[in-house]
JSON list of C-alpha atoms in Angstrom, two decimals:
[
{"chain": "A", "resi": 17, "resn": "MET", "atom": "CA", "xyz": [4.80, 14.26, -7.61]},
{"chain": "A", "resi": 18, "resn": "LEU", "atom": "CA", "xyz": [7.44, 13.49, -4.98]},
{"chain": "A", "resi": 19, "resn": "ASN", "atom": "CA", "xyz": [8.32, 10.08, -6.36]},
{"chain": "A", "resi": 20, "resn": "PHE", "atom": "CA", "xyz": [12.03, 10.62, -5.67]},
{"chain": "A", "resi": 21, "resn": "LEU", "atom": "CA", "xyz": [11.19, 10.19, -1.95]},
{"chain": "A", "resi": 22, "resn": "ASN", "atom": "CA", "xyz": [9.74, 6.69, -2.43]},
{"chain": "A", "resi": 23, "resn": "PRO", "atom": "CA", "xyz": [13.01, 4.79, -1.88]},
{"chain": "A", "resi": 24, "resn": "LEU", "atom": "CA", "xyz": [13.73, 6.84, 1.26]},
{"chain": "A", "resi": 25, "resn": "PHE", "atom": "CA", "xyz": [10.44, 5.66, 2.75]},
{"chain": "A", "resi": 26, "resn": "GLY", "atom": "CA", "xyz": [10.80, 2.08, 1.54]},
{"chain": "A", "resi": 27, "resn": "ARG", "atom": "CA", "xyz": [8.04, 2.51, -1.04]},
{"chain": "A", "resi": 28, "resn": "HIS", "atom": "CA", "xyz": [8.39, 0.74, -4.36]},
{"chain": "A", "resi": 29, "resn": "PRO", "atom": "CA", "xyz": [5.17, 1.31, -6.33]},
{"chain": "A", "resi": 30, "resn": "GLU", "atom": "CA", "xyz": [6.88, 0.15, -9.54]},
{"chain": "A", "resi": 31, "resn": "ARG", "atom": "CA", "xyz": [7.04, -3.36, -8.05]},
{"chain": "A", "resi": 32, "resn": "VAL", "atom": "CA", "xyz": [3.29, -3.59, -7.35]},
{"chain": "A", "resi": 33, "resn": "LYS", "atom": "CA", "xyz": [1.80, -5.87, -9.98]},
{"chain": "A", "resi": 34, "resn": "ALA", "atom": "CA", "xyz": [-1.19, -7.33, -8.12]},
{"chain": "A", "resi": 35, "resn": "ASN", "atom": "CA", "xyz": [-4.82, -6.69, -8.95]},
{"chain": "A", "resi": 36, "resn": "VAL", "atom": "CA", "xyz": [-6.25, -5.17, -5.76]},
{"chain": "A", "resi": 37, "resn": "GLU", "atom": "CA", "xyz": [-9.96, -4.57, -5.18]},
{"chain": "A", "resi": 38, "resn": "ILE", "atom": "CA", "xyz": [-11.58, -3.00, -2.14]},
{"chain": "A", "resi": 39, "resn": "TYR", "atom": "CA", "xyz": [-15.25, -2.65, -1.25]},
{"chain": "A", "resi": 40, "resn": "THR", "atom": "CA", "xyz": [-15.88, 0.49, 0.80]},
{"chain": "A", "resi": 41, "resn": "TRP", "atom": "CA", "xyz": [-18.32, 2.96, 2.25]},
{"chain": "A", "resi": 42, "resn": "GLN", "atom": "CA", "xyz": [-17.32, 6.57, 1.72]},
{"chain": "A", "resi": 43, "resn": "THR", "atom": "CA", "xyz": [-17.25, 7.61, 5.41]},
{"chain": "A", "resi": 44, "resn": "CYS", "atom": "CA", "xyz": [-16.08, 4.32, 6.94]},
{"chain": "A", "resi": 45, "resn": "PRO", "atom": "CA", "xyz": [-12.93, 4.98, 9.02]},
{"chain": "A", "resi": 46, "resn": "TYR", "atom": "CA", "xyz": [-11.67, 1.41, 8.50]},
{"chain": "A", "resi": 47, "resn": "CYS", "atom": "CA", "xyz": [-12.09, 1.80, 4.74]},
{"chain": "A", "resi": 48, "resn": "ILE", "atom": "CA", "xyz": [-10.14, 5.05, 4.81]},
{"chain": "A", "resi": 49, "resn": "ARG", "atom": "CA", "xyz": [-7.41, 3.44, 6.92]},
{"chain": "A", "resi": 50, "resn": "ALA", "atom": "CA", "xyz": [-7.11, 0.44, 4.55]},
{"chain": "A", "resi": 51, "resn": "LYS", "atom": "CA", "xyz": [-6.96, 2.72, 1.51]},
{"chain": "A", "resi": 52, "resn": "MET", "atom": "CA", "xyz": [-4.26, 4.82, 3.19]},
{"chain": "A", "resi": 53, "resn": "LEU", "atom": "CA", "xyz": [-2.06, 1.75, 3.68]},
{"chain": "A", "resi": 54, "resn": "LEU", "atom": "CA", "xyz": [-2.59, 0.70, 0.08]},
{"chain": "A", "resi": 55, "resn": "TRP", "atom": "CA", "xyz": [-1.88, 4.24, -1.11]},
{"chain": "A", "resi": 56, "resn": "TRP", "atom": "CA", "xyz": [1.26, 4.39, 1.05]},
{"chain": "A", "resi": 57, "resn": "LYS", "atom": "CA", "xyz": [2.54, 1.24, -0.62]},
{"chain": "A", "resi": 58, "resn": "GLY", "atom": "CA", "xyz": [1.86, 2.71, -4.05]},
{"chain": "A", "resi": 59, "resn": "VAL", "atom": "CA", "xyz": [-0.97, 0.30, -4.87]},
{"chain": "A", "resi": 60, "resn": "LYS", "atom": "CA", "xyz": [-3.37, 1.26, -7.62]},
{"chain": "A", "resi": 61, "resn": "PHE", "atom": "CA", "xyz": [-6.58, -0.42, -6.56]},
{"chain": "A", "resi": 62, "resn": "THR", "atom": "CA", "xyz": [-10.13, -0.72, -7.83]},
{"chain": "A", "resi": 63, "resn": "GLU", "atom": "CA", "xyz": [-12.58, 0.69, -5.31]},
{"chain": "A", "resi": 64, "resn": "TYR", "atom": "CA", "xyz": [-16.22, -0.34, -5.20]},
{"chain": "A", "resi": 65, "resn": "LYS", "atom": "CA", "xyz": [-18.18, 2.23, -3.20]},
{"chain": "A", "resi": 66, "resn": "ILE", "atom": "CA", "xyz": [-21.24, 0.34, -2.01]},
{"chain": "A", "resi": 67, "resn": "ASP", "atom": "CA", "xyz": [-22.88, 2.96, 0.25]},
{"chain": "A", "resi": 68, "resn": "GLY", "atom": "CA", "xyz": [-26.53, 1.95, 0.60]},
{"chain": "A", "resi": 69, "resn": "ASP", "atom": "CA", "xyz": [-26.41, -0.45, -2.38]},
{"chain": "A", "resi": 70, "resn": "GLU", "atom": "CA", "xyz": [-27.74, -3.75, -1.02]},
{"chain": "A", "resi": 71, "resn": "ALA", "atom": "CA", "xyz": [-27.22, -5.57, -4.34]},
{"chain": "A", "resi": 72, "resn": "ALA", "atom": "CA", "xyz": [-23.55, -4.56, -4.38]},
{"chain": "A", "resi": 73, "resn": "ARG", "atom": "CA", "xyz": [-23.20, -5.52, -0.72]},
{"chain": "A", "resi": 74, "resn": "ALA", "atom": "CA", "xyz": [-24.71, -8.94, -1.44]},
{"chain": "A", "resi": 75, "resn": "LYS", "atom": "CA", "xyz": [-22.24, -9.42, -4.30]},
{"chain": "A", "resi": 76, "resn": "MET", "atom": "CA", "xyz": [-19.39, -8.44, -1.99]},
{"chain": "A", "resi": 77, "resn": "ALA", "atom": "CA", "xyz": [-20.62, -10.87, 0.70]},
{"chain": "A", "resi": 78, "resn": "GLU", "atom": "CA", "xyz": [-20.79, -13.65, -1.88]},
{"chain": "A", "resi": 79, "resn": "ARG", "atom": "CA", "xyz": [-17.12, -13.07, -2.75]},
{"chain": "A", "resi": 80, "resn": "ALA", "atom": "CA", "xyz": [-16.10, -12.50, 0.90]},
{"chain": "A", "resi": 81, "resn": "ASN", "atom": "CA", "xyz": [-17.29, -15.75, 2.50]},
{"chain": "A", "resi": 82, "resn": "SER", "atom": "CA", "xyz": [-20.54, -14.09, 3.69]},
{"chain": "A", "resi": 83, "resn": "ARG", "atom": "CA", "xyz": [-18.75, -11.18, 5.39]},
{"chain": "A", "resi": 84, "resn": "ARG", "atom": "CA", "xyz": [-20.89, -8.05, 5.05]},
{"chain": "A", "resi": 85, "resn": "SER", "atom": "CA", "xyz": [-18.71, -5.55, 6.89]},
{"chain": "A", "resi": 86, "resn": "VAL", "atom": "CA", "xyz": [-16.58, -3.05, 5.01]},
{"chain": "A", "resi": 87, "resn": "PRO", "atom": "CA", "xyz": [-13.93, -2.87, 3.85]},
{"chain": "A", "resi": 88, "resn": "GLN", "atom": "CA", "xyz": [-13.48, -6.21, 2.15]},
{"chain": "A", "resi": 89, "resn": "ILE", "atom": "CA", "xyz": [-10.19, -6.51, 0.29]},
{"chain": "A", "resi": 90, "resn": "PHE", "atom": "CA", "xyz": [-9.15, -8.85, -2.51]},
{"chain": "A", "resi": 91, "resn": "ILE", "atom": "CA", "xyz": [-5.66, -9.32, -3.93]},
{"chain": "A", "resi": 92, "resn": "ASN", "atom": "CA", "xyz": [-5.52, -11.20, -7.22]},
{"chain": "A", "resi": 93, "resn": "ASN", "atom": "CA", "xyz": [-9.11, -12.31, -6.63]},
{"chain": "A", "resi": 94, "resn": "HIS", "atom": "CA", "xyz": [-8.13, -13.86, -3.28]},
{"chain": "A", "resi": 95, "resn": "HIS", "atom": "CA", "xyz": [-10.11, -12.64, -0.27]},
{"chain": "A", "resi": 96, "resn": "ILE", "atom": "CA", "xyz": [-7.76, -10.96, 2.22]},
{"chain": "A", "resi": 97, "resn": "GLY", "atom": "CA", "xyz": [-10.39, -9.78, 4.68]},
{"chain": "A", "resi": 98, "resn": "GLY", "atom": "CA", "xyz": [-10.91, -6.36, 6.21]},
{"chain": "A", "resi": 99, "resn": "CYS", "atom": "CA", "xyz": [-8.75, -3.50, 7.42]},
{"chain": "A", "resi": 100, "resn": "ASP", "atom": "CA", "xyz": [-7.36, -5.32, 10.46]},
{"chain": "A", "resi": 101, "resn": "ASP", "atom": "CA", "xyz": [-6.50, -8.34, 8.31]},
{"chain": "A", "resi": 102, "resn": "LEU", "atom": "CA", "xyz": [-4.67, -6.10, 5.83]},
{"chain": "A", "resi": 103, "resn": "TYR", "atom": "CA", "xyz": [-2.63, -4.43, 8.59]},
{"chain": "A", "resi": 104, "resn": "GLN", "atom": "CA", "xyz": [-1.88, -7.80, 10.19]},
{"chain": "A", "resi": 105, "resn": "LEU", "atom": "CA", "xyz": [-0.48, -9.06, 6.87]},
{"chain": "A", "resi": 106, "resn": "ASP", "atom": "CA", "xyz": [1.66, -5.93, 6.67]},
{"chain": "A", "resi": 107, "resn": "THR", "atom": "CA", "xyz": [2.89, -6.30, 10.25]},
{"chain": "A", "resi": 108, "resn": "LYS", "atom": "CA", "xyz": [3.95, -9.89, 9.53]},
{"chain": "A", "resi": 109, "resn": "ALA", "atom": "CA", "xyz": [5.73, -8.78, 6.32]},
{"chain": "A", "resi": 110, "resn": "GLN", "atom": "CA", "xyz": [3.30, -10.92, 4.28]},
{"chain": "A", "resi": 111, "resn": "LEU", "atom": "CA", "xyz": [1.55, -8.11, 2.38]},
{"chain": "A", "resi": 112, "resn": "ASP", "atom": "CA", "xyz": [4.37, -6.92, 0.12]},
{"chain": "A", "resi": 113, "resn": "PRO", "atom": "CA", "xyz": [4.98, -10.37, -1.40]},
{"chain": "A", "resi": 114, "resn": "LEU", "atom": "CA", "xyz": [1.29, -10.58, -2.30]},
{"chain": "A", "resi": 115, "resn": "LEU", "atom": "CA", "xyz": [1.45, -7.18, -3.98]},
{"chain": "A", "resi": 116, "resn": "VAL", "atom": "CA", "xyz": [4.41, -7.92, -6.22]},
{"chain": "A", "resi": 117, "resn": "HIS", "atom": "CA", "xyz": [2.86, -10.95, -7.88]},
{"chain": "A", "resi": 118, "resn": "PRO", "atom": "CA", "xyz": [0.62, -10.19, -10.87]},
{"chain": "A", "resi": 119, "resn": "SER", "atom": "CA", "xyz": [-2.77, -11.78, -11.16]},
{"chain": "A", "resi": 120, "resn": "SER", "atom": "CA", "xyz": [-2.89, -15.00, -13.09]}
]
């Protein structure tokens, strides 16, 4: 839509090659905040909405080192953590390098 503005804002969605997955609840403010950062960076991610689905939550916890809180975020099948972890990576300039590498 307004893709011509991407370079002005430092966004380079064409560089994002990573496979990003996020487990969420629809009304979770941390989930919304994490998705907004991913969206801002131009990341196309797979979202697993697990509202009230204990089987899906158990699967998420198995992948996320027993963490049952949402969101849980994975980049190239590597567990990143939750919303605060995602923002901390971004603050330390460690998120973008993870996003430009395709999954193996």
